[in-house]
Coordinates of C-alpha atoms and ligand atoms in Angstrom, one line a residue:
X1 CA 93.6 64.1 62.7
X2 CA 93.3 64.9 59.1
X3 CA 95.4 63.6 56.3
X4 CA 97.2 66.9 55.7
X5 CA 100.2 65.4 57.6
X6 CA 101.9 62.1 57.2
X7 CA 101.3 60.5 60.6
X8 CA 102.1 56.9 61.6
X9 CA 98.8 55.0 62.0
X10 CA 99.7 53.9 65.5
X11 CA 100.2 57.6 66.5
X12 CA 96.8 58.4 65.0
X13 CA 95.3 55.6 67.1
X14 CA 97.0 56.8 70.3
X15 CA 95.9 60.4 69.6
X16 CA 92.3 59.2 69.5
X17 CA 92.8 57.3 72.7
X18 CA 94.4 60.3 74.3
X19 CA 91.4 62.4 73.4
X20 CA 89.1 59.9 75.1
X21 CA 91.2 60.2 78.3
X22 CA 90.8 64.0 78.1
X23 CA 87.0 64.1 78.0
X24 CA 86.5 65.0 81.6
X25 CA 89.3 67.6 81.6
X26 CA 88.1 69.1 78.4
X27 CA 84.6 69.5 79.9
X28 CA 86.1 71.4 82.9
X29 CA 88.1 73.6 80.5
X30 CA 85.0 74.4 78.5
X31 CA 83.2 75.4 81.7
X32 CA 86.0 77.8 82.7
X33 CA 86.1 79.2 79.1
X34 CA 82.4 79.9 79.2
X35 CA 82.6 81.6 82.6
X36 CA 85.6 83.7 81.7
X37 CA 84.3 84.6 78.3
X38 CA 81.2 86.0 79.9
X39 CA 83.2 87.6 82.7
X40 CA 85.2 89.5 80.0
X41 CA 82.1 90.5 78.1
X42 CA 80.6 91.8 81.4
X43 CA 83.8 93.8 82.0
X44 CA 83.5 95.5 78.6
X45 CA 79.9 96.3 79.3
X46 CA 80.6 97.8 82.7
X47 CA 83.4 99.9 81.4
X48 CA 81.1 101.1 78.6
X49 CA 83.7 100.4 75.8
X50 CA 82.8 102.1 72.6
X51 CA 84.3 102.5 69.2
X52 CA 86.1 105.7 70.4
X53 CA 88.0 103.6 72.9
X54 CA 89.7 101.7 70.1
X55 CA 91.4 104.8 68.7
X56 CA 94.8 105.8 70.2
X57 CA 96.5 109.0 71.1
X58 CA 99.9 110.5 70.4
X59 CA 102.2 112.8 72.4
X60 CA 101.6 113.0 76.1
X61 CA 98.4 111.0 75.8
X62 CA 96.4 113.2 78.3
X63 CA 92.8 112.0 78.8
X64 CA 93.3 108.9 76.6
X65 CA 89.9 107.3 77.0
X66 CA 91.0 104.1 75.4
X67 CA 93.9 103.7 77.9
X68 CA 91.6 104.4 80.8
X69 CA 88.9 102.0 79.5
X70 CA 91.4 99.2 79.0
X71 CA 92.6 99.6 82.6
X72 CA 89.0 99.5 83.8
X73 CA 88.3 96.3 81.7
X74 CA 91.4 94.5 83.2
X75 CA 90.5 95.7 86.8
X76 CA 87.0 94.3 86.4
X77 CA 88.1 90.9 85.0
X78 CA 90.7 90.6 87.8
X79 CA 88.4 91.8 90.5
X80 CA 91.0 94.4 91.3
X81 CA 90.6 98.1 92.4
X82 CA 92.8 99.3 89.5
X83 CA 95.0 98.1 86.7
X84 CA 97.9 99.5 84.6
X85 CA 97.9 97.9 81.1
X86 CA 100.5 99.4 78.8
X87 CA 102.2 98.5 75.5
X88 CA 105.3 100.2 76.9
X89 CA 105.9 97.3 79.3
X90 CA 108.5 95.6 77.1
X91 CA 107.9 92.2 78.7
X92 CA 106.5 90.4 81.8
X93 CA 109.8 90.9 83.6
X94 CA 109.5 94.6 83.0
X95 CA 106.0 94.7 84.5
X96 CA 107.1 92.6 87.5
X97 CA 110.2 94.8 88.0
X98 CA 108.2 98.0 87.8
X99 CA 105.9 96.6 90.4
X100 CA 108.7 95.6 92.8
X101 CA 110.5 98.9 92.4
X102 CA 107.2 100.7 92.7
X103 CA 106.3 99.3 96.1
X104 CA 109.7 98.5 97.8
X105 CA 111.8 101.1 99.5
X106 CA 115.4 100.9 100.9
X107 CA 115.7 98.8 104.0
X108 CA 112.5 96.9 103.4
X109 CA 112.3 93.2 103.0
X110 CA 111.1 91.2 100.1
X111 CA 110.5 87.5 100.7
X112 CA 110.0 85.1 97.8
X113 CA 108.0 82.2 99.2
X114 CA 108.0 79.9 96.2
X115 CA 111.8 79.4 96.1
X116 CA 114.0 81.0 93.4
X117 CA 112.0 83.4 91.2
X118 CA 111.9 83.1 87.4
X119 CA 115.4 83.4 86.0
X120 CA 115.0 86.9 84.5
X121 CA 114.0 88.3 87.9
X122 CA 117.3 87.2 89.5
X123 CA 119.1 90.3 88.1
X124 CA 116.2 92.6 88.9
X125 CA 116.4 91.5 92.5
X126 CA 120.2 91.3 92.6
X127 CA 120.8 87.7 93.5
X128 CA 122.7 87.3 90.1
X129 CA 124.8 89.8 88.3
X130 CA 126.0 93.1 89.7
X131 CA 126.2 96.8 88.9
X132 CA 122.7 96.7 87.3
X133 CA 120.8 98.9 89.6
X134 CA 119.0 95.9 91.1
X135 CA 116.6 96.1 94.1
X136 CA 119.4 94.9 96.4
X137 CA 121.8 97.7 95.2
X138 CA 119.1 100.1 96.2
X139 CA 119.1 98.7 99.7
X140 CA 116.1 96.4 99.5
X141 CA 116.7 93.2 101.5
X142 CA 115.8 89.8 100.0
X143 CA 115.1 86.4 101.4
X144 CA 113.9 83.2 99.9
X145 CA 111.8 80.4 101.4
X146 CA 111.9 77.2 99.4
X147 CA 108.9 75.0 98.7
X148 CA 108.8 71.9 100.8
X149 CA 110.1 68.6 99.3
X150 CA 106.5 67.8 98.1
X151 CA 106.3 71.1 96.3
X152 CA 103.9 72.8 98.7
X153 CA 104.5 76.2 100.4
X154 CA 106.2 76.2 103.8
X155 CA 103.4 77.9 105.7
X156 CA 105.2 78.0 109.0
X157 CA 108.3 79.7 107.6
X158 CA 106.1 82.1 105.6
X159 CA 104.1 83.2 108.6
X160 CA 107.3 83.9 110.5
X161 CA 108.9 85.9 107.7
X162 CA 105.7 87.9 107.1
X163 CA 106.1 89.7 110.4
X164 CA 109.2 91.4 109.1
X165 CA 108.4 91.5 105.4
X166 CA 107.1 94.4 103.3
X167 CA 106.4 92.1 100.3
X168 CA 105.5 88.4 100.2
X169 CA 106.3 87.4 96.6
X170 CA 104.6 84.4 95.0
X171 CA 105.2 82.8 91.6
X172 CA 102.0 81.1 90.5
X173 CA 103.4 79.1 87.5
X174 CA 106.1 76.5 87.7
X175 CA 108.0 78.4 85.0
X176 CA 110.8 76.2 83.7
X177 CA 111.0 74.0 86.8
X178 CA 109.4 70.7 87.7
X179 CA 107.6 72.0 90.9
X180 CA 103.8 72.1 90.9
X181 CA 102.2 75.4 90.0
X182 CA 100.2 77.1 92.7
X183 CA 96.4 77.2 92.4
X184 CA 94.6 80.4 93.1
X185 CA 93.3 78.7 96.2
X186 CA 96.8 77.9 97.4
X187 CA 97.8 81.5 96.8
X188 CA 94.8 82.7 98.8
X189 CA 95.9 80.5 101.7
X190 CA 99.4 82.0 101.7
X191 CA 97.9 85.5 101.6
X192 CA 95.7 84.8 104.5
X193 CA 98.4 83.2 106.6
X194 CA 100.8 86.1 105.9
X195 CA 98.2 88.8 106.7
X196 CA 97.2 87.0 110.0
X197 CA 100.8 87.8 111.1
X198 CA 101.1 91.2 109.5
X199 CA 98.0 92.9 108.2
X200 CA 100.2 95.5 106.4
X201 CA 102.2 93.0 104.3
X202 CA 101.8 93.3 100.5
X203 CA 101.2 89.9 98.8
X204 CA 102.4 90.2 95.3
X205 CA 102.0 87.5 92.6
X206 CA 103.9 86.8 89.4
X207 CA 100.8 85.7 87.5
X208 CA 102.5 84.9 84.2
X209 CA 101.0 81.9 82.3
X210 CA 98.1 81.8 84.9
X211 CA 95.6 84.3 83.7
X212 CA 92.1 83.0 82.8
X213 CA 93.1 79.3 83.5
X214 CA 90.8 79.4 86.5
X215 CA 87.6 81.3 87.2
X216 CA 89.3 83.4 89.9
X217 CA 92.6 85.4 89.8
X218 CA 95.0 85.8 92.7
X219 CA 93.6 89.4 93.3
X220 CA 90.2 87.7 93.9
X221 CA 91.7 85.5 96.6
X222 CA 93.6 87.9 98.8
X223 CA 96.6 89.0 96.7
X224 CA 97.3 92.8 96.8
X225 CA 99.1 93.1 93.5
X226 CA 99.9 90.9 90.5
X227 CA 101.6 91.4 87.1
X228 CA 102.1 89.6 83.8
X229 CA 102.9 89.7 80.1
X230 CA 100.5 90.5 77.3
X231 CA 102.3 88.1 74.9
X232 CA 101.2 85.3 77.1
X233 CA 97.6 84.6 78.2
X234 CA 95.8 88.0 78.5
X235 CA 96.9 89.3 75.1
X236 CA 95.0 86.5 73.5
X237 CA 97.6 86.1 70.8
X238 CA 96.6 89.5 69.4
X239 CA 98.3 92.1 71.6
X240 CA 101.6 92.7 69.9
X241 CA 103.6 93.5 73.1
X242 CA 103.0 94.9 76.6
X243 CA 102.3 93.9 80.2
X244 CA 99.9 94.6 83.0
X245 CA 99.9 95.3 86.8
X246 CA 96.6 95.0 88.7
X247 CA 95.7 95.2 92.4
X248 CA 94.9 97.7 95.1
X249 CA 94.5 101.3 93.8
X250 CA 97.2 102.8 96.0
X251 CA 99.8 100.2 95.0
X252 CA 99.0 100.4 91.3
X253 CA 99.5 104.2 91.6
X254 CA 102.9 103.7 93.1
X255 CA 103.8 101.3 90.2
X256 CA 102.6 103.9 87.7
X257 CA 104.8 106.5 89.4
X258 CA 107.7 104.1 88.8
X259 CA 106.7 103.4 85.1
X260 CA 106.4 107.1 84.2
X261 CA 107.3 109.5 87.0
X262 CA 106.1 110.6 90.5
X263 CA 103.1 112.9 90.2
X264 CA 102.2 111.8 86.7
X265 CA 101.7 108.1 87.0
X266 CA 98.7 106.8 85.0
X267 CA 97.7 110.2 83.6
X268 CA 100.2 110.1 80.8
X269 CA 101.3 107.7 78.1
X270 CA 100.0 107.8 74.6
X271 CA 98.6 104.6 73.1
X272 CA 99.5 105.1 69.4
X273 CA 97.7 102.4 67.4
X274 CA 97.9 99.7 70.0
X275 CA 94.4 99.8 71.5
X276 CA 92.3 97.7 69.1
X277 CA 94.7 94.7 69.4
X278 CA 94.8 95.1 73.2
X279 CA 91.0 95.1 73.5
X280 CA 90.5 92.3 71.0
X281 CA 93.2 90.3 72.6
X282 CA 91.7 90.3 76.1
X283 CA 88.3 89.7 74.6
X284 CA 89.6 86.5 72.8
X285 CA 91.9 85.5 75.7
X286 CA 89.4 83.1 77.5
X287 CA 89.0 81.1 74.3
X288 CA 92.7 81.2 73.4
X289 CA 93.8 80.2 76.9
X290 CA 91.3 77.3 76.8
X291 CA 92.8 76.1 73.5
X292 CA 96.3 76.3 75.1
X293 CA 95.2 74.4 78.2
X294 CA 93.5 71.7 76.0
X295 CA 96.7 71.4 74.0
X296 CA 98.7 70.9 77.2
X297 CA 96.2 68.3 78.6
X298 CA 96.2 66.5 75.2
X299 CA 100.0 66.4 75.2
X300 CA 100.0 65.0 78.8
X301 CA 97.6 62.1 77.8
X302 CA 99.3 61.4 74.4
X303 CA 102.8 61.3 75.8
X304 CA 101.6 59.3 78.8
X305 CA 100.2 56.7 76.3
X306 CA 103.6 56.7 74.5
X307 CA 105.3 55.7 77.8
X308 CA 106.8 59.1 78.8
X309 CA 106.6 60.6 82.2
X310 CA 104.6 63.9 82.1
X311 CA 104.0 66.7 84.5
X312 CA 101.2 67.5 85.3
X313 CA 99.1 64.5 84.4
X314 CA 96.2 64.9 82.0
X315 CA 93.6 64.6 84.8
X316 CA 95.4 66.9 87.3
X317 CA 93.8 70.3 88.0
X318 CA 95.4 73.1 85.9
X319 CA 96.3 76.6 87.0
X320 CA 98.6 77.5 84.1
X321 CA 99.2 76.6 80.5
X322 CA 102.6 74.8 81.0
X323 CA 103.1 71.1 80.3
X324 CA 106.4 69.3 80.8
X325 CA 107.4 66.0 79.2
X326 CA 110.4 64.0 80.3
X327 CA 112.0 63.0 77.0
X328 CA 114.8 61.0 78.5
X329 CA 117.6 61.9 76.1
X330 CA 119.1 64.9 74.3
X331 CA 118.3 63.3 70.9
X332 CA 114.6 62.7 71.8
X333 CA 114.3 66.2 73.3
X334 CA 115.7 67.8 70.1
X335 CA 113.4 65.7 67.9
X336 CA 110.4 66.8 70.1
X337 CA 111.3 70.5 69.5
X338 CA 111.8 69.9 65.7
X339 CA 108.4 68.3 65.5
X340 CA 106.7 71.2 67.4
X341 CA 108.4 73.6 65.0
X342 CA 107.0 71.7 62.1
X343 CA 103.5 72.4 63.6
X344 CA 104.0 76.1 63.6
X345 CA 102.1 78.4 61.2
X346 CA 105.2 80.6 60.7
X347 CA 108.7 79.2 60.0
X348 CA 107.5 75.6 59.9
X349 CA 110.5 74.7 57.7
X350 CA 113.1 76.0 60.2
X351 CA 115.1 73.5 62.3
X352 CA 115.6 74.5 65.9
X353 CA 119.1 73.9 67.2
X354 CA 120.5 73.9 70.8
X355 CA 122.7 77.0 71.5
X356 CA 124.6 78.6 74.4
X357 CA 122.1 81.1 75.6
X358 CA 123.5 83.8 77.9
X359 CA 122.7 83.2 81.5
X360 CA 122.2 79.4 81.3
X361 CA 124.7 76.8 82.4
X362 CA 123.7 74.3 79.7
X363 CA 122.7 74.6 76.1
X364 CA 119.0 75.5 75.4
X365 CA 116.8 74.5 72.5
X366 CA 113.6 76.4 71.6
X367 CA 110.9 75.8 69.1
X368 CA 108.6 78.6 68.1
X369 CA 107.0 79.8 64.9
X370 CA 104.8 82.6 66.0
X371 CA 103.0 85.6 64.6
X372 CA 104.3 87.6 67.5
X373 CA 108.0 87.2 68.2
X374 CA 108.5 85.3 71.4
X375 CA 104.8 84.9 72.1
X376 CA 104.5 81.8 74.3
X377 CA 100.7 81.9 74.2
X378 CA 101.4 80.5 70.7
X379 CA 102.6 76.9 70.5
X380 CA 106.2 76.7 71.6
X381 CA 108.6 74.5 73.5
X382 CA 111.8 75.2 75.4
X383 CA 114.3 73.1 77.2
X384 CA 117.8 73.1 78.6
X385 CA 119.9 70.1 77.4
X386 CA 120.4 68.5 80.8
X387 CA 119.0 65.6 82.9
X388 CA 116.2 64.6 82.9
X389 CA 115.8 66.1 79.5
X390 CA 112.5 67.6 80.3
X391 CA 110.9 69.9 77.7
X392 CA 108.3 72.6 78.6
X393 CA 105.5 73.0 76.1
X394 CA 103.0 75.8 76.1
X395 CA 100.5 77.7 74.0
X396 CA 98.5 76.9 71.0
X397 CA 96.2 79.6 69.6
X398 CA 93.6 77.0 68.6
X399 CA 93.2 73.4 69.8
X400 CA 93.3 71.7 66.4
X401 CA 96.6 73.3 65.5
X402 CA 98.1 72.7 68.9
X403 CA 97.1 69.1 68.8
X404 CA 98.7 68.8 65.3
X405 CA 102.0 70.2 66.7
X406 CA 102.0 67.7 69.5
X407 CA 101.4 64.7 67.2
X408 CA 104.1 66.0 64.8
X409 CA 106.5 66.1 67.7
X410 CA 106.1 62.4 68.3
X411 CA 106.1 61.7 64.5
X412 CA 109.6 63.4 64.4
X413 CA 110.8 60.9 67.0
X414 CA 109.4 58.0 65.0
X415 CA 111.1 59.4 61.8
X416 CA 114.4 59.6 63.6
X417 CA 114.1 56.0 65.0
X418 CA 114.0 57.3 68.5
X419 CA 110.5 56.0 69.3
X420 CA 109.4 52.5 68.5
X421 CA 105.7 51.8 68.0
X422 CA 104.3 48.3 68.4
X423 CA 101.6 47.6 65.8
Ligands
LIG501 C1 107.3 84.5 81.2 C2 107.4 84.6 82.7 C3 108.0 85.8 83.3 C4 108.4 87.0 82.5 O1 109.0 86.7 81.3 P1 109.2 87.7 80.1 O2 109.8 86.8 79.1 O3 110.0 88.8 80.6 O4 107.8 88.1 79.6 C5 108.0 85.8 84.6 N1 107.6 84.8 85.4 C6 107.1 83.7 84.8 C7 106.6 82.5 85.7 C8 107.0 83.6 83.5 O5 106.5 82.5 82.9

């Protein structure tokens, strides 16, 4: 750490020790970064990306080369037959909802095999709220198979449900729960087991927060379709908005029919001035994701040394960019978030406060000071104010700044008398 920040000497010492603990994990992250960086470069080469691809279209966007090239780049990186990458996806939830509405028809069964889906999808599916035009209102049937008590998938129940299912739905990342995230290998095992029972079943993955953390993506391990947000991993902190869907060609086409309209699908949709950032974002994404994973691993080691329970541990394998820290009290949790905010490039002087966020049963506090509003590939922290006062940390566009934010979060606890440091 540099002396640009006023950090307690004991925290500086612990941050050095934490970095020592991280050496093996950082080496693994560097290896994945190199592999994925070159994977992305190869995808640009194979798609023949040129200066002309960076310029957008207006109006209908017929024959938009930039749009088609971007789809080809994503498809190549994800080892998928096709991809649909659009700035008109307003969020990850929108991309996931478009995919589900694209591939499911009335009477068909969707089975979520990683327990409850991410909060925002509950209304899309129809298990919360009403009168919203949810999948269930349109006659889609929904069933949920919870993870086993140890956090692993219930393969027996999944195999049984697959016989009847049209879609087997997997959420890769823990999201804002304390369950383990699913590795690409574990996703592949679910896909294999489901298809052994029903070769026609569609295995779909919510890939949010997982892109480029491993060398392979779910579509390279047996998933048929996946979707995610561009203001998380694949946008590399540059894409200003958007989402993607990737997978089997026929399925991506059905999703495109849902996004625009039947018969037109991918052939329309102008790109305006969005393409340069989209291309540059995916090009930088392997490095930015590596910085975010390093920040998460550092936070795990540092807070472990400070005596906090963390999940996952610094030496555990990673398949997403999320780190949780069990802070133990609402005061410590809020101090953590204030410190993270102080480590933001934008709005570092702002004090995050807990508030009654719609749809949550307890107050929520969020720290974020990002170039792109709501971008969680940038350093950010979120938490509901309830037992065990866990906070979820993610992002960091560069490791040195992510690390500073993490150390500042502990400094805030020290300043508030919430964390005692022995000399
Ligand atoms: C972020 C996220 C989503 C989608 O969220 P948006 O805020 O709509 O982009 C869905 N699932 C998971 C696991 C996520 O992390």
